[in-house]
Amino acid sequence: MPQSPVIRKVGLAVVLAVAAWAGSGALGFPRVFQVMFATYVALGLAVFLLLDAPPMPRLSGRAAVAALVGFYLALSVVYIGGASLLPQYDPAVEKGKIEKILKRKRDRALADRRATAALLARVGQLQAQSDHLATQLARFAPAGTPMADRMTGMAPDAPAERLTVTERGAEVYELYECYNCHKIGGKGSVKKRGPVLDNIGGLLTINDIRKKILDPAYLYAEGFEKEHKKGRMPDKYRDLMTEDEVLSLATYLSTLKNPAVDTPRPVFVRADVQHGFTVFGYVRDAAGAGVPGVEVRAAPMVKGGHAASGTTNDGGYYEIFLHMHNENAGATVAVSARGVTKKFVAEYDPGDATTRRQQSVDLTVADPARA
Ligand code: HEC
C-alpha cells in the first residue's frame, strides 16, 4: 500500500495547518502570521513527500543541464511569486504611519496657535470698534463746543496710567523726538533747525497745533519759509501717532505760553483766516489746575457786536468763535468767567490773509468750593 503513508502525511499536515492557524489566531497574531505558519506546515509536508518520492532516473549530458536550469527557474518563480503575494515590510509605509501620528499632534499644536492668533486679532478688532464708538459718542457732546474740546474731553480716560493729558503730551514730545529740531525752555535742537516753541500756546489753538503735526504744510513759522518749502518738518506723524497721542501732544504744547521767548508767528497758508475771530485759552484755579465745565463769555465792545460763549473741557481749555468783521478791527473784547474779566484789543490787518485772527486769554478763577 504505497498510497497510505502519503494520505496520512497530508491528513496530518491539514490538522497541523488548522491547529497553527487557530492557535496563532487565538494568541493574537495578525492574519499575515497565520498565513505564514500555515505555509510552513505546507512546506514541511512538501519536504516529507519529497523524501518518500521514488528516486528520479539518473540524468546526464544535455538533459541534466536542462533539468537543472528548469529546477532553478521553477524555484525562482515560487520565491518571487510567493514574495510578491505575501505582504512585505515597507519602510516608507512605516514612516508614513509615524508621520501620521506626529502630524495629528503637530496639527493640534498649530491649530492652538492659530486660535490664539485669531483671538488676539479679535481683541484688536473689538478695541478698534470701541475706539471708533468712543469717537462717535464724542460727537454728541453739547453743541457749540469746539471740535478739539470734544476730543480732548474724552482723552483722559483712555490709558490706565494716572498721567494728566498734558503730562502724557510731554512724553509724546520726547517719544517722537520733536526736540531734535525744536527747543522748549532752552533745551533741544542745538542748531536752529526749527523754531522754539516756548510761546506756541499763545499763538495757536489746540486744533491748529494738532493740524500742523498731522500736516506740516498746514501752516509755517514766520522766518522759516525756506525750511517750510523744503518740507523740513517730517510729515510722518500722521502715520505714526495715534489720535490720542496727537491730542495729548497738542494739548501739552497749548499750555506753553511764555511771551518772553520769541516764538515765530504762525503763517496760515491753507486756512481761510479772514472769517471770524477766535478767543482761546485756559481757565485755572488759584493752584494753577485747569477748571473743567466753566462757561466763558467773550464780548466785542462795539455797537452791534455779538457776544459768544464756550465751556472749558476736562483740562480747563476753551475756544470761542466770534463773528467779527473787517470793520471791527481794533475793537476791545471782554472775556469773562465766574466774575473774572480780562480785556484785550482785537488787532488785525483786514488786508492780511495769512495771519489767523485770534487771541489767547487765560483766566484765573476762584475755586467755587472755597468761594
Ligand atoms: C526734522 C526737524 C523737525 C522735527 C523732527 C519736527 N519739526 Fe516741527 N518744525 C520744523 C521746522 C523746520 C519748522 C518751521 C517750518 C514750518 O513751519 O514748516 C517747524 C514748525 C513747527 C511748528 C510751528 C511753529 C510756529 O512757531 O509756528 C510746530 C507747532 C511744530 N513744528 C511742532 C512739531 C512737533 C510737535 C514735532 C514732533 C512731533 C515736530 N515739530 C518735529 C522742523 C521739525
mmCIF file of N, CA and C and ligand atoms in Angstrom, residues 172-182 189 192-197 199-200 203-204 208-210 212-213 215-229 231-234 236-237 241 249-250 252-253 262-267, ligand 1:
data_model
loop_
_atom_site.group_PDB
_atom_site.id
_atom_site.type_symbol
_atom_site.label_atom_id
_atom_site.label_comp_id
_atom_site.label_asym_id
_atom_site.label_seq_id
_atom_site.Cartn_x
_atom_site.Cartn_y
_atom_site.Cartn_z
ATOM 1 N N VAL A 172 4.909 112.304 24.851
ATOM 2 C CA VAL A 172 4.824 112.092 23.398
ATOM 3 C C VAL A 172 5.873 112.947 22.688
ATOM 4 N N TYR A 173 6.046 114.180 23.171
ATOM 5 C CA TYR A 173 7.051 115.091 22.611
ATOM 6 C C TYR A 173 8.436 114.442 22.668
ATOM 7 N N GLU A 174 8.747 113.815 23.809
ATOM 8 C CA GLU A 174 10.039 113.134 23.970
ATOM 9 C C GLU A 174 10.103 111.899 23.081
ATOM 10 N N LEU A 175 9.027 111.132 23.130
ATOM 11 C CA LEU A 175 8.971 109.851 22.411
ATOM 12 C C LEU A 175 9.224 110.034 20.914
ATOM 13 N N TYR A 176 8.621 111.078 20.327
ATOM 14 C CA TYR A 176 8.753 111.287 18.883
ATOM 15 C C TYR A 176 9.881 112.262 18.547
ATOM 16 N N GLU A 177 10.665 112.605 19.580
ATOM 17 C CA GLU A 177 11.902 113.366 19.392
ATOM 18 C C GLU A 177 11.716 114.679 18.638
ATOM 19 N N CYS A 178 10.661 115.395 18.987
ATOM 20 C CA CYS A 178 10.453 116.717 18.388
ATOM 21 C C CYS A 178 11.631 117.619 18.760
ATOM 22 N N TYR A 179 12.292 117.310 19.888
ATOM 23 C CA TYR A 179 13.400 118.138 20.379
ATOM 24 C C TYR A 179 14.596 118.127 19.439
ATOM 25 N N ASN A 180 14.606 117.201 18.472
ATOM 26 C CA ASN A 180 15.700 117.193 17.500
ATOM 27 C C ASN A 180 15.742 118.497 16.714
ATOM 28 N N CYS A 181 14.597 119.118 16.532
ATOM 29 C CA CYS A 181 14.536 120.341 15.735
ATOM 30 C C CYS A 181 13.975 121.528 16.518
ATOM 31 N N HIS A 182 13.307 121.254 17.631
ATOM 32 C CA HIS A 182 12.664 122.340 18.371
ATOM 33 C C HIS A 182 13.278 122.496 19.749
ATOM 34 N N SER A 189 17.177 120.996 20.097
ATOM 35 C CA SER A 189 17.963 121.267 18.902
ATOM 36 C C SER A 189 19.039 122.336 19.114
ATOM 37 N N LYS A 192 19.831 125.630 14.785
ATOM 38 C CA LYS A 192 18.490 126.203 14.680
ATOM 39 C C LYS A 192 17.733 125.529 13.528
ATOM 40 N N ARG A 193 17.382 124.263 13.740
ATOM 41 C CA ARG A 193 16.681 123.529 12.681
ATOM 42 C C ARG A 193 15.237 123.966 12.555
ATOM 43 N N GLY A 194 14.604 124.159 13.695
ATOM 44 C CA GLY A 194 13.192 124.545 13.699
ATOM 45 C C GLY A 194 12.975 125.603 14.768
ATOM 46 N N PRO A 195 11.779 126.199 14.805
ATOM 47 C CA PRO A 195 11.507 127.284 15.758
ATOM 48 C C PRO A 195 11.441 126.816 17.209
ATOM 49 N N VAL A 196 11.717 127.736 18.133
ATOM 50 C CA VAL A 196 11.490 127.458 19.551
ATOM 51 C C VAL A 196 9.974 127.448 19.748
ATOM 52 N N LEU A 197 9.518 126.687 20.742
ATOM 53 C CA LEU A 197 8.069 126.538 20.909
ATOM 54 C C LEU A 197 7.564 127.070 22.259
ATOM 55 N N ASN A 199 6.352 129.738 23.363
ATOM 56 C CA ASN A 199 5.114 130.518 23.440
ATOM 57 C C ASN A 199 4.076 130.035 22.427
ATOM 58 N N ILE A 200 4.223 128.789 21.986
ATOM 59 C CA ILE A 200 3.347 128.304 20.912
ATOM 60 C C ILE A 200 1.880 128.270 21.354
ATOM 61 N N LEU A 203 0.010 131.321 20.600
ATOM 62 C CA LEU A 203 -0.146 131.646 19.184
ATOM 63 C C LEU A 203 -1.088 130.714 18.428
ATOM 64 N N LEU A 204 -1.246 129.505 18.946
ATOM 65 C CA LEU A 204 -2.052 128.516 18.207
ATOM 66 C C LEU A 204 -3.060 127.818 19.122
ATOM 67 N N ASP A 208 -5.266 123.797 15.866
ATOM 68 C CA ASP A 208 -4.298 124.184 14.831
ATOM 69 C C ASP A 208 -2.951 123.499 15.051
ATOM 70 N N ILE A 209 -2.552 123.338 16.328
ATOM 71 C CA ILE A 209 -1.304 122.622 16.602
ATOM 72 C C ILE A 209 -1.447 121.183 16.113
ATOM 73 N N ARG A 210 -2.601 120.612 16.424
ATOM 74 C CA ARG A 210 -2.888 119.244 16.006
ATOM 75 C C ARG A 210 -2.776 119.118 14.480
ATOM 76 N N LYS A 212 -1.133 121.031 12.433
ATOM 77 C CA LYS A 212 0.258 121.239 11.997
ATOM 78 C C LYS A 212 1.057 119.940 12.149
ATOM 79 N N ILE A 213 0.832 119.213 13.252
ATOM 80 C CA ILE A 213 1.554 117.958 13.472
ATOM 81 C C ILE A 213 1.153 116.925 12.417
ATOM 82 N N ASP A 215 -0.205 117.562 9.487
ATOM 83 C CA ASP A 215 0.086 118.024 8.136
ATOM 84 C C ASP A 215 0.970 119.270 8.208
ATOM 85 N N PRO A 216 2.303 119.093 8.160
ATOM 86 C CA PRO A 216 3.227 120.218 8.333
ATOM 87 C C PRO A 216 3.007 121.337 7.307
ATOM 88 N N ALA A 217 2.344 121.035 6.195
ATOM 89 C CA ALA A 217 2.111 122.068 5.187
ATOM 90 C C ALA A 217 0.978 123.000 5.603
ATOM 91 N N TYR A 218 0.272 122.671 6.675
ATOM 92 C CA TYR A 218 -0.909 123.417 7.116
ATOM 93 C C TYR A 218 -0.598 124.874 7.427
ATOM 94 N N LEU A 219 0.536 125.127 8.064
ATOM 95 C CA LEU A 219 0.960 126.497 8.363
ATOM 96 C C LEU A 219 2.479 126.485 8.479
ATOM 97 N N TYR A 220 3.101 127.678 8.505
ATOM 98 C CA TYR A 220 4.548 127.672 8.752
ATOM 99 C C TYR A 220 4.931 128.778 9.724
ATOM 100 N N ALA A 221 6.091 128.589 10.357
ATOM 101 C CA ALA A 221 6.587 129.570 11.310
ATOM 102 C C ALA A 221 7.284 130.683 10.535
ATOM 103 N N GLU A 222 6.915 131.927 10.858
ATOM 104 C CA GLU A 222 7.496 133.074 10.167
ATOM 105 C C GLU A 222 9.016 133.043 10.320
ATOM 106 N N GLY A 223 9.731 133.314 9.231
ATOM 107 C CA GLY A 223 11.190 133.277 9.270
ATOM 108 C C GLY A 223 11.735 131.909 8.876
ATOM 109 N N PHE A 224 10.832 130.928 8.698
ATOM 110 C CA PHE A 224 11.250 129.574 8.326
ATOM 111 C C PHE A 224 10.641 129.181 6.966
ATOM 112 N N GLU A 225 10.455 130.204 6.105
ATOM 113 C CA GLU A 225 9.840 129.935 4.803
ATOM 114 C C GLU A 225 10.638 128.899 4.006
ATOM 115 N N LYS A 226 11.986 129.080 4.016
ATOM 116 C CA LYS A 226 12.838 128.179 3.231
ATOM 117 C C LYS A 226 12.699 126.738 3.723
ATOM 118 N N GLU A 227 12.794 126.576 5.067
ATOM 119 C CA GLU A 227 12.677 125.240 5.652
ATOM 120 C C GLU A 227 11.299 124.642 5.345
ATOM 121 N N HIS A 228 10.289 125.535 5.382
ATOM 122 C CA HIS A 228 8.929 125.055 5.117
ATOM 123 C C HIS A 228 8.793 124.565 3.675
ATOM 124 N N LYS A 229 9.372 125.349 2.740
ATOM 125 C CA LYS A 229 9.294 124.960 1.320
ATOM 126 C C LYS A 229 10.012 123.642 1.083
ATOM 127 N N GLY A 231 10.172 121.335 3.139
ATOM 128 C CA GLY A 231 9.485 120.271 3.869
ATOM 129 C C GLY A 231 10.331 119.675 4.976
ATOM 130 N N ARG A 232 11.025 120.532 5.735
ATOM 131 C CA ARG A 232 11.937 120.044 6.778
ATOM 132 C C ARG A 232 11.211 119.349 7.927
ATOM 133 N N MET A 233 10.037 119.857 8.253
ATOM 134 C CA MET A 233 9.305 119.188 9.330
ATOM 135 C C MET A 233 8.698 117.901 8.771
ATOM 136 N N PRO A 234 9.019 116.742 9.389
ATOM 137 C CA PRO A 234 8.550 115.448 8.848
ATOM 138 C C PRO A 234 7.021 115.368 8.789
ATOM 139 N N LYS A 236 5.475 112.437 8.802
ATOM 140 C CA LYS A 236 5.217 111.012 9.081
ATOM 141 C C LYS A 236 4.351 110.815 10.321
ATOM 142 N N TYR A 237 4.157 111.877 11.116
ATOM 143 C CA TYR A 237 3.452 111.704 12.401
ATOM 144 C C TYR A 237 2.010 111.241 12.207
ATOM 145 N N MET A 241 1.496 108.351 14.835
ATOM 146 C CA MET A 241 0.850 108.646 16.120
ATOM 147 C C MET A 241 -0.602 108.200 16.145
ATOM 148 N N LEU A 249 -0.268 115.615 22.775
ATOM 149 C CA LEU A 249 0.875 116.456 22.393
ATOM 150 C C LEU A 249 0.418 117.892 22.126
ATOM 151 N N ALA A 250 -0.675 118.030 21.358
ATOM 152 C CA ALA A 250 -1.189 119.375 21.043
ATOM 153 C C ALA A 250 -1.632 120.083 22.325
ATOM 154 N N TYR A 252 -0.453 119.538 25.380
ATOM 155 C CA TYR A 252 0.765 119.932 26.097
ATOM 156 C C TYR A 252 1.339 121.230 25.524
ATOM 157 N N LEU A 253 1.479 121.289 24.192
ATOM 158 C CA LEU A 253 2.058 122.478 23.570
ATOM 159 C C LEU A 253 1.178 123.706 23.791
ATOM 160 N N ASP A 262 10.957 134.544 22.185
ATOM 161 C CA ASP A 262 10.448 134.942 20.883
ATOM 162 C C ASP A 262 10.124 133.726 20.011
ATOM 163 N N THR A 263 8.852 133.317 20.035
ATOM 164 C CA THR A 263 8.405 132.172 19.236
ATOM 165 C C THR A 263 7.851 132.675 17.911
ATOM 166 N N PRO A 264 8.324 132.110 16.785
ATOM 167 C CA PRO A 264 7.874 132.619 15.482
ATOM 168 C C PRO A 264 6.360 132.566 15.319
ATOM 169 N N ARG A 265 5.831 133.605 14.699
ATOM 170 C CA ARG A 265 4.404 133.723 14.449
ATOM 171 C C ARG A 265 3.987 132.700 13.387
ATOM 172 N N PRO A 266 2.882 131.998 13.584
ATOM 173 C CA PRO A 266 2.427 131.050 12.560
ATOM 174 C C PRO A 266 1.771 131.765 11.389
ATOM 175 N N VAL A 267 2.126 131.358 10.190
ATOM 176 C CA VAL A 267 1.533 131.923 8.982
ATOM 177 C C VAL A 267 0.675 130.831 8.342
HETATM 178 C C1 HEC B 1 13.453 117.437 11.280
HETATM 179 C C2 HEC B 1 13.078 118.639 12.011
HETATM 180 C C3 HEC B 1 11.727 118.715 12.700
HETATM 181 C C4 HEC B 1 11.143 117.812 13.547
HETATM 182 C C5 HEC B 1 11.673 116.436 13.965
HETATM 183 C C6 HEC B 1 9.915 118.408 13.985
HETATM 184 N N1 HEC B 1 9.755 119.643 13.435
HETATM 185 FE FE1 HEC B 1 8.271 120.979 13.827
HETATM 186 N N2 HEC B 1 9.093 122.313 12.545
HETATM 187 C C7 HEC B 1 10.285 122.131 11.861
HETATM 188 C C8 HEC B 1 10.568 123.293 11.052
HETATM 189 C C9 HEC B 1 11.772 123.474 10.128
HETATM 190 C C10 HEC B 1 9.513 124.189 11.267
HETATM 191 C C11 HEC B 1 9.361 125.566 10.649
HETATM 192 C C12 HEC B 1 8.861 125.484 9.253
HETATM 193 C C13 HEC B 1 7.410 125.061 9.191
HETATM 194 O O1 HEC B 1 6.616 125.604 9.987
HETATM 195 O O2 HEC B 1 7.088 124.200 8.382
HETATM 196 C C14 HEC B 1 8.615 123.545 12.221
HETATM 197 C C15 HEC B 1 7.456 124.112 12.717
HETATM 198 C C16 HEC B 1 6.681 123.586 13.741
HETATM 199 C C17 HEC B 1 5.567 124.264 14.360
HETATM 200 C C18 HEC B 1 5.075 125.681 14.071
HETATM 201 C C19 HEC B 1 5.841 126.626 14.966
HETATM 202 C C20 HEC B 1 5.462 128.049 14.828
HETATM 203 O O3 HEC B 1 6.049 128.861 15.528
HETATM 204 O O4 HEC B 1 4.560 128.360 14.034
HETATM 205 C C21 HEC B 1 5.067 123.410 15.301
HETATM 206 C C22 HEC B 1 3.895 123.645 16.228
HETATM 207 C C23 HEC B 1 5.872 122.216 15.255
HETATM 208 N N3 HEC B 1 6.839 122.338 14.291
HETATM 209 C C24 HEC B 1 5.674 121.101 16.057
HETATM 210 C C25 HEC B 1 6.439 119.943 15.998
HETATM 211 C C26 HEC B 1 6.190 118.792 16.806
HETATM 212 C C27 HEC B 1 5.092 118.664 17.835
HETATM 213 C C28 HEC B 1 7.122 117.850 16.465
HETATM 214 C C29 HEC B 1 7.274 116.451 16.979
HETATM 215 C C30 HEC B 1 6.147 115.577 16.805
HETATM 216 C C31 HEC B 1 7.960 118.435 15.445
HETATM 217 N N4 HEC B 1 7.507 119.701 15.178
HETATM 218 C C32 HEC B 1 9.040 117.793 14.844
HETATM 219 C C33 HEC B 1 11.099 121.025 11.905
HETATM 220 C C34 HEC B 1 10.862 119.874 12.643
#
